[in-house]
Short mmCIF file of C-alpha atoms in Angstrom, two decimals:
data_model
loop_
_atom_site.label_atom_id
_atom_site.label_comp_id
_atom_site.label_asym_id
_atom_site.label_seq_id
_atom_site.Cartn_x
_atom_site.Cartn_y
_atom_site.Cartn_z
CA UNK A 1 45.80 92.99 49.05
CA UNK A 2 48.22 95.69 49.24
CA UNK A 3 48.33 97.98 52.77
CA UNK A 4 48.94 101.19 53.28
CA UNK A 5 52.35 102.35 52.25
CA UNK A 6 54.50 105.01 53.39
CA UNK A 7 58.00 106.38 52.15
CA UNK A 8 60.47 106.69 53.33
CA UNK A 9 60.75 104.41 56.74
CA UNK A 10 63.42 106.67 57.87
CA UNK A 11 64.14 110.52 57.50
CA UNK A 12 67.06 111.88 59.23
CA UNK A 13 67.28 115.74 58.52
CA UNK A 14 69.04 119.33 59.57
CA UNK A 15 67.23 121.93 61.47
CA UNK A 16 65.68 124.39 59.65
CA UNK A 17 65.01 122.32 56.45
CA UNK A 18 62.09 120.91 54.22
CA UNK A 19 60.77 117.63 54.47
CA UNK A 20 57.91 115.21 52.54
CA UNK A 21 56.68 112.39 53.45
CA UNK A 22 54.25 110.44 51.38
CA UNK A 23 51.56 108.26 52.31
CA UNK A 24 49.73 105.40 49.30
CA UNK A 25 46.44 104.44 50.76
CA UNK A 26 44.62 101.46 50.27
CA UNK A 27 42.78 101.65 46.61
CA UNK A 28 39.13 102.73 46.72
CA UNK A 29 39.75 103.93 50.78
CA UNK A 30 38.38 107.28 50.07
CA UNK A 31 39.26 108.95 53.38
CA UNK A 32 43.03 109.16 54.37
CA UNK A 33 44.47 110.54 57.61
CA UNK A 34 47.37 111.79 58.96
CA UNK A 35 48.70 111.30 62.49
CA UNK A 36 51.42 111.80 64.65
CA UNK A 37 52.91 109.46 67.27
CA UNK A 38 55.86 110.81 69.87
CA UNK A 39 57.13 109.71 73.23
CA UNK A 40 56.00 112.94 74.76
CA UNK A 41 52.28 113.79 72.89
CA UNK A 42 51.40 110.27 72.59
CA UNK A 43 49.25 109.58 68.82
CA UNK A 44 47.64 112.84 67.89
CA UNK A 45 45.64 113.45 64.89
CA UNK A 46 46.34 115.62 61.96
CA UNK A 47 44.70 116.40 58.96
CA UNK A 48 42.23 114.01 57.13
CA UNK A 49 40.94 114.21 53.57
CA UNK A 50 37.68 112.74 52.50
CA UNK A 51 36.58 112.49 48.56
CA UNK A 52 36.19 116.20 47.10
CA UNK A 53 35.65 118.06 50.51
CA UNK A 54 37.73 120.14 52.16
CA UNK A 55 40.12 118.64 54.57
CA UNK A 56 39.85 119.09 58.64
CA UNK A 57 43.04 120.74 59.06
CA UNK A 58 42.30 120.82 62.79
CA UNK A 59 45.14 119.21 64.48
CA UNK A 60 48.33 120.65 62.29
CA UNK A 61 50.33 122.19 65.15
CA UNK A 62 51.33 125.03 63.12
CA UNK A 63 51.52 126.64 59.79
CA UNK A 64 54.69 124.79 59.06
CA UNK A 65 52.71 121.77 58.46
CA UNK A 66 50.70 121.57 55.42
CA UNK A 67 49.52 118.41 53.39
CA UNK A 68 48.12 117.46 50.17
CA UNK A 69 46.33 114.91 48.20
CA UNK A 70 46.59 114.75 44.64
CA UNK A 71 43.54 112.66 42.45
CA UNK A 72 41.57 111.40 45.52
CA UNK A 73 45.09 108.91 45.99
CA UNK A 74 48.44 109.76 46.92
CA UNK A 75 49.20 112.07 49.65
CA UNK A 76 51.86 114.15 50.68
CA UNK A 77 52.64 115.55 54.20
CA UNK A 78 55.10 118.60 54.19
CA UNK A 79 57.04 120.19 57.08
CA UNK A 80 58.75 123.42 56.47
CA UNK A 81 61.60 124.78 58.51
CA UNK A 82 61.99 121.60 60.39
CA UNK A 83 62.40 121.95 64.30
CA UNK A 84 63.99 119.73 66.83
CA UNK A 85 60.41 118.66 68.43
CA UNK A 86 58.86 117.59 64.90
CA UNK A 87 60.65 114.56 65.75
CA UNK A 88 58.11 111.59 65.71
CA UNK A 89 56.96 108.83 63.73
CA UNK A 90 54.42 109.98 61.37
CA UNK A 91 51.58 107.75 60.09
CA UNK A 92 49.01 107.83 57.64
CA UNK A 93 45.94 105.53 57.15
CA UNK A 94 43.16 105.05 55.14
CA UNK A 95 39.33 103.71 55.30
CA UNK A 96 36.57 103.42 53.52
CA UNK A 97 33.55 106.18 54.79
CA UNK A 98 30.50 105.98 52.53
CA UNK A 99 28.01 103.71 54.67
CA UNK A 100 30.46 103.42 57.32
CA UNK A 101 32.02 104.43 60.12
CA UNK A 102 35.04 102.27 58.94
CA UNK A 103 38.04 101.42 60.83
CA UNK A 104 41.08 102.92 59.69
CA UNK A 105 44.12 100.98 58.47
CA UNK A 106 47.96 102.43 59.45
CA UNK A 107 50.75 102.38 57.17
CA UNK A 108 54.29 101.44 59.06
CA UNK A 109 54.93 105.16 59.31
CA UNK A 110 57.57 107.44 58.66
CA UNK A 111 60.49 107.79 61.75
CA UNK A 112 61.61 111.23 61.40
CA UNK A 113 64.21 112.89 63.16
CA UNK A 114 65.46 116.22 63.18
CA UNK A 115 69.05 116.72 64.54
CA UNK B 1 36.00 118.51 73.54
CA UNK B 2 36.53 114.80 73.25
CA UNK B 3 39.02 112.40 75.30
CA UNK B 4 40.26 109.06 75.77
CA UNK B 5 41.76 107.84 79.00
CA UNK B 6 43.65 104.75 79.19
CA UNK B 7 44.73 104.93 83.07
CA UNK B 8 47.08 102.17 83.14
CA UNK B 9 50.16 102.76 81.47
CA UNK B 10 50.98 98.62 81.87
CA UNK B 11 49.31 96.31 82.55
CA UNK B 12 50.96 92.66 83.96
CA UNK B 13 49.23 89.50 83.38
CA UNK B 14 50.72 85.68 83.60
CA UNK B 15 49.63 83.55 80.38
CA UNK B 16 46.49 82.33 80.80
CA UNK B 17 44.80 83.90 82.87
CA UNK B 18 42.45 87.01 81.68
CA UNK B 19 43.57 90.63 80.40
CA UNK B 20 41.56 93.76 81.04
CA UNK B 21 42.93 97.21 79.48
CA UNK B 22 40.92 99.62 80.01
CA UNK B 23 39.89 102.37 78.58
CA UNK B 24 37.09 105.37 79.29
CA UNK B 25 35.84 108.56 77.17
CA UNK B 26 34.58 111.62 76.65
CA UNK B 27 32.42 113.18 73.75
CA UNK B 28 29.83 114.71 73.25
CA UNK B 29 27.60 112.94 70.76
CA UNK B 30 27.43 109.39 70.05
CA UNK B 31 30.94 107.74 70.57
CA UNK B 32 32.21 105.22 67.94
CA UNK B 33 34.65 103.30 69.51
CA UNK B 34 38.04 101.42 68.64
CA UNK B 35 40.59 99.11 69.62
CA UNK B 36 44.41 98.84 68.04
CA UNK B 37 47.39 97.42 68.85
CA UNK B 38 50.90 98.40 68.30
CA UNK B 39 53.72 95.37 67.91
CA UNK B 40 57.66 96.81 67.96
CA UNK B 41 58.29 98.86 65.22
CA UNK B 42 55.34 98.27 63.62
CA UNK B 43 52.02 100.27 62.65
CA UNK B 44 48.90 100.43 64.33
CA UNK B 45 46.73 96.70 63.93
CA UNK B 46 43.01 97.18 64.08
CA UNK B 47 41.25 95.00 66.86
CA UNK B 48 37.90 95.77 66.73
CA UNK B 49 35.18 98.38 67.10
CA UNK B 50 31.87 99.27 68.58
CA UNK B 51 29.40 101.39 66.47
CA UNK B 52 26.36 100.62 68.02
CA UNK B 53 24.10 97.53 69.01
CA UNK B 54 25.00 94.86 71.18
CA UNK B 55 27.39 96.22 74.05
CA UNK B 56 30.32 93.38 74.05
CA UNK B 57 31.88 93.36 70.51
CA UNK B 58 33.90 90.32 69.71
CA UNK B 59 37.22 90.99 67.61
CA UNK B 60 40.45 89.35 66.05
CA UNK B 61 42.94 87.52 68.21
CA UNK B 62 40.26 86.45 70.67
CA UNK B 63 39.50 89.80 71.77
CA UNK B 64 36.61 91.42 73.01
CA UNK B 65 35.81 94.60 74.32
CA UNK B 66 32.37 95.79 76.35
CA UNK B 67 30.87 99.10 75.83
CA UNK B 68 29.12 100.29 79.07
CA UNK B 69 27.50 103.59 78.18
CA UNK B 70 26.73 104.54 81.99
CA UNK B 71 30.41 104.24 83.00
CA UNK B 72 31.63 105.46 79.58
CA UNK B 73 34.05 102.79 79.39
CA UNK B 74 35.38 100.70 76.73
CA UNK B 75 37.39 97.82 78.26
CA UNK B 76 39.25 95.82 76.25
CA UNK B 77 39.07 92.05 77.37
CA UNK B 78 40.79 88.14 76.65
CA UNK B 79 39.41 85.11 78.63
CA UNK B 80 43.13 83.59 78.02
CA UNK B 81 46.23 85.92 77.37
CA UNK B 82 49.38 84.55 75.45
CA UNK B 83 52.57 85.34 75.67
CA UNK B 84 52.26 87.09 71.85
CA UNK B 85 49.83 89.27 72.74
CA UNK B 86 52.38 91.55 74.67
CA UNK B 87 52.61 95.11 72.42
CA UNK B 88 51.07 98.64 73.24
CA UNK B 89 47.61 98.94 73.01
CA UNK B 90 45.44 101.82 72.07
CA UNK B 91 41.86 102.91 72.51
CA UNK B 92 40.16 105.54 70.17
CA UNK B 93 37.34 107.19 69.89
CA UNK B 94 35.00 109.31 67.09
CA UNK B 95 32.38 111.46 67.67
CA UNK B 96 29.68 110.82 64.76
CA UNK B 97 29.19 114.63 64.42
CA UNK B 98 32.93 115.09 64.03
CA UNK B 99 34.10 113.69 61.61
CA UNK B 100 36.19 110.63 60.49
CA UNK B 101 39.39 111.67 63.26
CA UNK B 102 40.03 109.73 65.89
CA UNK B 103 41.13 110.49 69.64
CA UNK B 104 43.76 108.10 71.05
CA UNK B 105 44.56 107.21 74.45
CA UNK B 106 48.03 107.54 75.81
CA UNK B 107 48.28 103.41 75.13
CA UNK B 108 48.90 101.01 77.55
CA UNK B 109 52.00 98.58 76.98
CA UNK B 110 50.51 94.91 77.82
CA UNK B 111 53.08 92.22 79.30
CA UNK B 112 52.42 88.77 79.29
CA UNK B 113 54.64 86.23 80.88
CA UNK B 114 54.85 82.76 80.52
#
């Protein structure tokens, strides 16, 4: 079946400008994740949504990051003001959680970069 | 506050003979653990996982990995490498009272030669 998608591969953008990345999860995954991967900080962990309950926002690095998910599916990772070290790849995944722990399945990612 | 530690950052190994990456952690619960891999360019592959049970977990690609509780280490392990199993792997773990994130290691880049 279909994987986890994530648009667009590539993202070149201006300092100081908006940027949305969007993340498809696997059908009937009801938890979806967020993560980071740079050269410097490695894969760090974002935000993650699960069903109805109120996402752990614990690992947004600041309030320039925000994220949503609209009807338990789609999701949509913003970045405000855009600064040189928001440079990464970002990727999302998704798992199933009821009964679980699940493992989580990545989408290719999305290589920003912020010139 | 949890951790993963991956203290090689590569790891050499001829084809053939056996791989070890390793891998230990820190949490403070009951650690779920996990095993990806990373080709070029590419997203993160599961491997395999260890939730709880029997301590050596077998996994895709001829991989297995051996949870050793005492040690808190998660080694990831092939009896015979190939030359296609050279990416960037990563070990991850969960703590069961934290939720579905997971912590990464810093990934350790695996070269095989033939």
């Amino acid at each position: 079946g279909a994987g986890v998608s994530q648009s667009p591969s590539n993202k070149v953008t201006e300092k100081g400008k908006d940027v949305e990345l969007r993340c498809d999860p696997i059908s009937g995954h009801t938890a979806l994740y967020w993560y980071r991967q740079s050269l410097g900080q490695g894969l760090e962990f974002l935000i993650y949504f699960q069903g109805n309950s109120a996402p752990d926002k614990s690992g947004l690095p600041s309030d320039r990051f925000s994220a949503e998910r609209t009807g338990g599916s789609v999701s949509t990772l913003t970045i405000q003001r855009t600064q040189q070290e928001d440079s990464a790849v970002y990727l999302c995944a998704s798992s199933l959680e009821r009964g679980g722990p699940y493992e989580q399945y990545f989408g290719p990612g999305t290589r920003l970069t912020v010139t | 506050a949890q951790s993963v530690a991956q203290p090689e950052d590569q790891v050499n190994v001829a084809e053939g003979n056996p791989l070890t990456v390793k891998c230990t952690y820190s949490v403070s619960g009951n650690p779920y653990l996990f095993w990806y891999v990373q080709y070029p360019n590419r997203g993160l592959q599961f491997l395999l996982k260890y939730i709880t049970g029997d301590n050596l977990v077998k996994g895709s690609y001829g991989f297995e990995a051996e949870f050793n509780k005492s040690q808190t280490s998660f080694h990831l392990k092939k009896p015979s490498a190939l030359v296609s199993d050279s990416a960037l792997y990563f070990c991850a773990v969960r703590d069961h009272n934290q939720g579905g994130k997971l912590i990464f290691g810093q990934g350790t880049e695996l070269s095989v030669k033939p």
